[in-house]
XYZ file of C-alpha atoms in Angstrom:
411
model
C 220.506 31.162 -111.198
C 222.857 32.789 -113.901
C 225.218 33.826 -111.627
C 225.617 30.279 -109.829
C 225.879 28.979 -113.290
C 228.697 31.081 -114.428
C 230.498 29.911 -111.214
C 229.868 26.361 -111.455
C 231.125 26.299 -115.227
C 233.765 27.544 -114.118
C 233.918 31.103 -115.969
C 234.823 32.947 -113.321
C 236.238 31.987 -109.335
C 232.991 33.182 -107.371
C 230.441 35.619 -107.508
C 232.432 38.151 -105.686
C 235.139 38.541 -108.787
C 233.087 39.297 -111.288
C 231.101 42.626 -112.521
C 227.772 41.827 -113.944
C 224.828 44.471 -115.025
C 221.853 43.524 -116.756
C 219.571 45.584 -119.364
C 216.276 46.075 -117.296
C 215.140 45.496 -113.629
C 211.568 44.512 -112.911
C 209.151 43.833 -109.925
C 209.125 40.637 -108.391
C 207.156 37.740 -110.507
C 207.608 40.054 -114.086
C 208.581 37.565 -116.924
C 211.556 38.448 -119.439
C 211.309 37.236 -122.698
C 215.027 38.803 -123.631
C 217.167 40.865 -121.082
C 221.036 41.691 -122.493
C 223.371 40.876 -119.337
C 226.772 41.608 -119.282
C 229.267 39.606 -117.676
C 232.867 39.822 -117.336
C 234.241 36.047 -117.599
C 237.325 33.931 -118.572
C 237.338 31.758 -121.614
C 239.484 30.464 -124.077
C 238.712 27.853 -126.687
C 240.146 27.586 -130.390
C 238.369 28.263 -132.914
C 235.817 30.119 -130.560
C 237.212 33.694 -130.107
C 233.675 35.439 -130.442
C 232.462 33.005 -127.741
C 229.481 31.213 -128.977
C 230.361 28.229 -127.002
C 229.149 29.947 -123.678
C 225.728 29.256 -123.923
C 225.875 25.410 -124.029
C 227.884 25.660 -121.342
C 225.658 28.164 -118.734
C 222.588 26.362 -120.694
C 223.741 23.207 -119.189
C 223.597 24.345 -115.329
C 220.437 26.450 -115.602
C 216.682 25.648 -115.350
C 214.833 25.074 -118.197
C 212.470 28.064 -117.988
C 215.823 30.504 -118.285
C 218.102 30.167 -121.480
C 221.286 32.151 -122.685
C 220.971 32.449 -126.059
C 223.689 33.942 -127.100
C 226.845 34.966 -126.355
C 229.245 37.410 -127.771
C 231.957 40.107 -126.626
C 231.421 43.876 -126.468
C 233.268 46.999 -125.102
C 235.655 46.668 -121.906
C 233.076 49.653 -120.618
C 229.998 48.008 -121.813
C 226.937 48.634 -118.958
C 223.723 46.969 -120.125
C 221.668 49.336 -118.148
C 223.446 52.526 -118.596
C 223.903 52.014 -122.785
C 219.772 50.596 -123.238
C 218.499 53.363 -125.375
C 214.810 52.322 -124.733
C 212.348 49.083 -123.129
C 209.741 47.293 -124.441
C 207.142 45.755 -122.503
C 203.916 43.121 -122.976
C 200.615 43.426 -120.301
C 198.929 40.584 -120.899
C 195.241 41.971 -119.340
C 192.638 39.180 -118.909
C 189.872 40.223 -121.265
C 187.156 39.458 -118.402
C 188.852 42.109 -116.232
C 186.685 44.580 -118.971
C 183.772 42.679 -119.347
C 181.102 44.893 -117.908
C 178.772 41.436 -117.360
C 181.456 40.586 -114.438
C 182.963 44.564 -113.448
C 181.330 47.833 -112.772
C 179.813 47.341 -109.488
C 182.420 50.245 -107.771
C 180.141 51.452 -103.846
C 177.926 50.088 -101.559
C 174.965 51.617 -103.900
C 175.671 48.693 -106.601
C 175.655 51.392 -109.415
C 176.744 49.893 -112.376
C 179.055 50.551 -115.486
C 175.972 52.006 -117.948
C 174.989 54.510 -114.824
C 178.661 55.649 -114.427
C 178.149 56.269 -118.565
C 175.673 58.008 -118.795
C 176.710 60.189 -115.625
C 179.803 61.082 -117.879
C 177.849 62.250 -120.657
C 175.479 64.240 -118.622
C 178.317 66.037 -116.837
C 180.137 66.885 -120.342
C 176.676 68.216 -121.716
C 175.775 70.540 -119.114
C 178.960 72.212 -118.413
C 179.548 75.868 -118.887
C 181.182 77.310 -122.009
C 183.729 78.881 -119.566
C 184.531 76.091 -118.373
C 184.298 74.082 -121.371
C 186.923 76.305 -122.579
C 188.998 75.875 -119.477
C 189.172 72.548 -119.763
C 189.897 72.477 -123.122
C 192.915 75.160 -122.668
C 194.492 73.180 -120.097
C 194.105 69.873 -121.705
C 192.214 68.402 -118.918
C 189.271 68.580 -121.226
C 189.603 67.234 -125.004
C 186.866 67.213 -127.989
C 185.830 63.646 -128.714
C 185.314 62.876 -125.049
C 181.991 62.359 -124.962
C 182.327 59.646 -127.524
C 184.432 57.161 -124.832
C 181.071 56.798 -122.908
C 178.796 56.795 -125.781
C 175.453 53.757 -125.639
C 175.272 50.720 -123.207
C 177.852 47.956 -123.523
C 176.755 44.588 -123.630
C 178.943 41.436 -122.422
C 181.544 40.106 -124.360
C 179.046 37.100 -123.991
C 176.526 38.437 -125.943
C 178.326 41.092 -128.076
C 182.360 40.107 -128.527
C 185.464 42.402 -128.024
C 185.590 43.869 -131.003
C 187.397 46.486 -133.175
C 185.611 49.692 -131.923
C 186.353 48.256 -127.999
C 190.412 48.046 -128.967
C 190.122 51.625 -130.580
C 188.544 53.105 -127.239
C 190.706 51.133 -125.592
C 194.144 52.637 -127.678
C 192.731 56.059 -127.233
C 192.542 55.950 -123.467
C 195.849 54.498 -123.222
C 197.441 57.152 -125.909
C 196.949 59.796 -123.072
C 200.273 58.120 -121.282
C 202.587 58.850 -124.853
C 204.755 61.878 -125.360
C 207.532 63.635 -122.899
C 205.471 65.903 -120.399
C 203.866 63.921 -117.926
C 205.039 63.194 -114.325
C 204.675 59.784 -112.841
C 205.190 60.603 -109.324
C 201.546 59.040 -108.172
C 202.619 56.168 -110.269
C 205.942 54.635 -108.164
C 206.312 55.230 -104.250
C 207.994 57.704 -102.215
C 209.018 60.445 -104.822
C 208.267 63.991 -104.526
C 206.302 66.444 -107.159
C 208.824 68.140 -109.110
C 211.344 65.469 -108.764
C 213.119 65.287 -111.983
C 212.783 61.517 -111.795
C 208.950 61.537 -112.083
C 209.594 62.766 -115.544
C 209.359 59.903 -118.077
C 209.342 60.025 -122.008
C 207.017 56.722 -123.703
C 206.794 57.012 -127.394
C 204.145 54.372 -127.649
C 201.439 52.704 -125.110
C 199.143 50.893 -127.418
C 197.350 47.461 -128.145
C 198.119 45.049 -130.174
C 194.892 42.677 -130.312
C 193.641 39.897 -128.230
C 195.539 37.266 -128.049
C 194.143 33.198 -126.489
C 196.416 31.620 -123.951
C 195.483 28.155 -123.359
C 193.361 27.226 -120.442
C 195.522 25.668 -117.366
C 194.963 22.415 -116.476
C 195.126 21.853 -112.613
C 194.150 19.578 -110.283
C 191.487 21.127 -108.305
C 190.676 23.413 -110.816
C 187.163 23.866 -112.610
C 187.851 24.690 -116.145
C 184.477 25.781 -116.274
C 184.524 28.504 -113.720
C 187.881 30.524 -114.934
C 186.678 33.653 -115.422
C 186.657 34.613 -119.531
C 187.505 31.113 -120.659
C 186.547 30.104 -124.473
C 186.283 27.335 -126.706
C 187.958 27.786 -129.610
C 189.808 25.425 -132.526
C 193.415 24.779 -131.755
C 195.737 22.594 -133.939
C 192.342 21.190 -135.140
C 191.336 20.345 -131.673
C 188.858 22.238 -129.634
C 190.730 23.733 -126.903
C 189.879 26.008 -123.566
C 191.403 29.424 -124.060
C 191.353 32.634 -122.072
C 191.451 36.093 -123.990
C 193.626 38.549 -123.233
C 194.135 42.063 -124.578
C 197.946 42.084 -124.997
C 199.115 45.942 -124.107
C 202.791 47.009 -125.594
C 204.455 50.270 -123.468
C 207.751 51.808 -125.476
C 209.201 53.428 -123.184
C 213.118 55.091 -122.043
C 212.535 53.821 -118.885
C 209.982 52.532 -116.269
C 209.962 53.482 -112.191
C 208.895 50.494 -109.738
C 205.499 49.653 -110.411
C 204.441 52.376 -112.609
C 203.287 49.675 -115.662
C 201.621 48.375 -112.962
C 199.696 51.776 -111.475
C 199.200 52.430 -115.648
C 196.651 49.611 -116.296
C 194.820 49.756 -113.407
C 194.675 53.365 -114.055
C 193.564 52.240 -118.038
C 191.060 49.512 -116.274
C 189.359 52.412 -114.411
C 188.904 54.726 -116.558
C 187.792 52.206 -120.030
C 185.133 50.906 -117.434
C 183.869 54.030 -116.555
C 184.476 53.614 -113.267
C 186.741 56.975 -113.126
C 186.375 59.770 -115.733
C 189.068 60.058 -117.811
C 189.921 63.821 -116.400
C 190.944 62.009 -113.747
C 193.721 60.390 -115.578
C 195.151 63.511 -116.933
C 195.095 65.143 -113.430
C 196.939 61.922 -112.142
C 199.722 63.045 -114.585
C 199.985 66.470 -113.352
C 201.612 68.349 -110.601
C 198.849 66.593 -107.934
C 199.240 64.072 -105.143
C 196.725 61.419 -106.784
C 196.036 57.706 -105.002
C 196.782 55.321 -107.528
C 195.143 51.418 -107.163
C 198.086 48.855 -108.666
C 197.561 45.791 -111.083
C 198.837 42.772 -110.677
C 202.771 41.930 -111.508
C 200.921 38.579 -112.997
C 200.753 39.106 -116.934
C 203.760 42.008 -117.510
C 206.419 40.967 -119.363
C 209.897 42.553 -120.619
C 210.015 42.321 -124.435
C 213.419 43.572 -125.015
C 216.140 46.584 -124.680
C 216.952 48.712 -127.201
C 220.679 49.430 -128.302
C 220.437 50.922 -131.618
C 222.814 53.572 -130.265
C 225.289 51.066 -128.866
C 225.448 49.418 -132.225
C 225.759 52.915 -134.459
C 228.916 53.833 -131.880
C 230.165 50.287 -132.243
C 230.118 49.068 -135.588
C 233.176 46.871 -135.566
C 231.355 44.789 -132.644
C 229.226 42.084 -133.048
C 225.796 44.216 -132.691
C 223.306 43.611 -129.904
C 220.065 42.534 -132.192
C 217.591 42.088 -129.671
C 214.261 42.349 -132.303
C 215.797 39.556 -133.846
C 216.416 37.829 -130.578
C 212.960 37.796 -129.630
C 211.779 36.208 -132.653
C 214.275 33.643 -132.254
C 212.832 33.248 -128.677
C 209.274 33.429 -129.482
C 208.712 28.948 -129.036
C 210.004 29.293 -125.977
C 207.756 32.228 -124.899
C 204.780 30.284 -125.824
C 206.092 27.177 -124.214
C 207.519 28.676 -120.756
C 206.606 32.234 -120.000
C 203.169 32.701 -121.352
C 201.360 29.714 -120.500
C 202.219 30.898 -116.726
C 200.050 34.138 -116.815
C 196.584 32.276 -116.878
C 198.029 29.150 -114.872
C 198.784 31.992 -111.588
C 195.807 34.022 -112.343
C 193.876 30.621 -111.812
C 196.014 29.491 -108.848
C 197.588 32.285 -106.817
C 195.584 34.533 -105.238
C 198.475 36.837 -104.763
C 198.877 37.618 -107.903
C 195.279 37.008 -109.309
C 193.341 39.882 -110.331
C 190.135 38.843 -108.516
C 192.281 39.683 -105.474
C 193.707 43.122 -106.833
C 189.867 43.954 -107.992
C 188.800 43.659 -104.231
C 191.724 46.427 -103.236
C 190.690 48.601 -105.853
C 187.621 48.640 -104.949
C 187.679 49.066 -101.348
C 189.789 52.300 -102.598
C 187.597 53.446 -104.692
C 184.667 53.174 -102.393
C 186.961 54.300 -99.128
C 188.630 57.498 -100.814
C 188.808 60.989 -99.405
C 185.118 62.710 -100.244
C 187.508 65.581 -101.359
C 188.767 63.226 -104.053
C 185.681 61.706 -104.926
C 185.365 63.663 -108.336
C 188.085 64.207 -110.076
C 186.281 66.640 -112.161
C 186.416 69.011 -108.854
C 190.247 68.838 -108.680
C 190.296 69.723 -113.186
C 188.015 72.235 -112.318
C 190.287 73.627 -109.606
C 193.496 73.465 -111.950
C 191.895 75.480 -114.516
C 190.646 78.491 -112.074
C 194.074 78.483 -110.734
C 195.667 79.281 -114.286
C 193.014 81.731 -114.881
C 193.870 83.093 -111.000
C 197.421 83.271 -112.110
C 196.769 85.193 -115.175
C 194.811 87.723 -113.826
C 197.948 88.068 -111.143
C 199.913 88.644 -113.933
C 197.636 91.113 -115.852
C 197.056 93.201 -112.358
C 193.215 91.818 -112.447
C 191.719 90.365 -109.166
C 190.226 87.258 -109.266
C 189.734 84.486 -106.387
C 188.665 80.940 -106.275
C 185.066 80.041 -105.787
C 184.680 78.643 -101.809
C 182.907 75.477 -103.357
C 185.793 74.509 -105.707
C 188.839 74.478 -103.047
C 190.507 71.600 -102.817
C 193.213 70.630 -100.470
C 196.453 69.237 -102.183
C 198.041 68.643 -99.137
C 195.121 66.311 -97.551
C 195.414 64.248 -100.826
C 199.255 63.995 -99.912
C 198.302 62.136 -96.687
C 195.471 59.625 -98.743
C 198.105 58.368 -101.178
């Protein structure tokens, strides 16, 4: 649509003549509340050297659920992709996707979210102080663990999402921060030890629950949307749906790895996976990852703070302020979309995803079925590898083997 606009207002001859490079890429149906594209065009109006008059223009020939909103010249060299120190991204998670009144049920034996609990805990209690120690070495195994899976959770029905929820919640998710994980199980087709599975996120976090209205569509029961609320709106009672807003600061993102992430996060703040798991998926391992739904992911903004220190005599790319600017028409065009396609398209609604990651979770290699066998594993073959190194002999127990390369073929 940009492109064709550009043309058609007559800032440059065709598509073909023109270099253009934007910020960010994302997967097909991800919103973008402010991507930085740079264009090479022609224009030349008095009084308008900087070029603010662009936007009306390209505003003009564009639908209204994509604005330019503002326009201004940079380096000959300038690359939006190449000079974006950093992204921001928005999850917008349906609240009822961790309601354990609606999720939990994971195999044919209908065991449900408390069981997995309590499984958790009885696992952490009775394991050996070697291993304890292991696991704890090798940071597949941290103190306060025991405390994700502590009581019975009641509905959000009965007993709302609360404070304590969104602080087990930030905890889980804090295991993707820092510089030394690989996210090779999280993209497709890349290799362990490719340099490209190494990502740096400074922050993966929540930032509270936030109500997007109900849709209203024909055909539609209000009633049975999954989550939905009552609450007062603009003095009105309205239907709202909650949803657990998730912000990922990040260098850079591969193809569908936000994605793999909160399903990974859904799995493991249910109970449905342990949370050793998680850390192993992170690791030098082939690891089958389920994906969440593109539906709900959104593209806050780049970050050129660099661009801007190296360029001071250009106009500088502000895009913090940017998205405030754009925040009415976020609430007005790109949000309201997330619960309307969840409700509607079941493509891209989680009911749909929840059905393939649970046929995976209840179809997955025997091998693979603990996780805890494969952090187990990791930790004996340090301690094999030390006693290599210190002329001991030492072997793997028979029971704990585990074949990478068989998980290789499952994912």
């Amino acid at each position: 649509h940009l492109l064709d606009a550009i043309v058609k207002a007559e800032l440059c001859e065709d598509a073909k003549s023109t270099y253009i490079s934007r910020s960010s890429r994302t997967d097909t149906g991800v919103s973008a509340a402010v991507m930085v594209v740079s264009v090479m065009m022609r224009y030349k109006k008095e009084g308008d050297e900087a070029g603010a008059g662009i936007a009306d223009l390209i505003n003009a020939l564009m639908p209204k659920d994509i604005r330019v909103m503002k326009c201004h010249r940079v380096t000959k060299n300038f690359d939006g992709r190449k000079l974006c120190h950093a992204r921001h991204y928005s999850y917008y998670l349906p609240l009822a996707v961790l309601d354990p009144a609606t999720t939990g049920i994971t195999d044919s034996n209908a065991e449900t979210l408390a069981d997995k609990w309590a499984e958790h805990r009885e696992w952490r209690q009775d394991m050996p102080d070697e291993d304890r120690e292991e696991m704890l070495k090798h940071g597949l195994f941290k103190e306060g663990d025991d405390t994700l899976y502590d009581g019975k959770r009641p509905s959000f029905k009965e007993c709302p999402f609360g404070s304590e929820d969104e602080e087990r919640a930030r905890r889980i998710l804090a295991e993707f921060n820092g510089s030394n994980h690989l996210y090779h199980n999280y993209t497709q087709k890349m290799k362990i030890g490719d340099g490209k599975a190494r990502r740096v996120l400074y922050s993966v976090t929540t930032q509270g629950v936030v109500y997007l209205p109900a849709p209203e569509v024909e055909g539609v029961d209000t009633e049975s949307i999954a989550g939905v609320e009552y609450r007062e709106v603009d003095g009105e009672t309205k239907a709202v749906i909650p949803h657990l807003r998730i912000t990922l600061h990040g260098q850079s993102f591969l193809m569908y790895m936000i994605r793999r992430m909160i399903a990974t996060f859904v799995l493991v703040y249910r109970g449905e996976l342990p949370i050793e798991w998680m850390r192993v998926s992170l690791a030098k391992h082939f690891v089958p990852v389920p994906t969440a739904p593109g539906n709900g992911l959104m593209l806050d903004r780049g970050d050129f703070t660099p661009y801007n220190k190296r360029f001071p005599s250009h106009t500088p790319i502000d895009t913090e302020l940017a998205l405030t600017e754009a925040q009415g028409f976020m609430e007005a065009e790109i949000l309201p979309t997330f619960p309307r396609e969840e409700a509607t398209n079941d493509k891209k609604a989680w009911r749909t995803y929840e059905r393939h990651i649970r046929d995976w979770l209840m179809n997955k290699d025997e091998s693979f079925e603990d996780a805890r066998v494969v952090a187990m594993e990791e930790c004996r073959r340090e301690r094999l590898k030390e006693g290599r190194r210190s002329g001991k002999s030492l072997s793997l127990p028979q029971d704990m083997k585990y074949n990478l390369r068989q998980s290789s073929h499952n994912n």
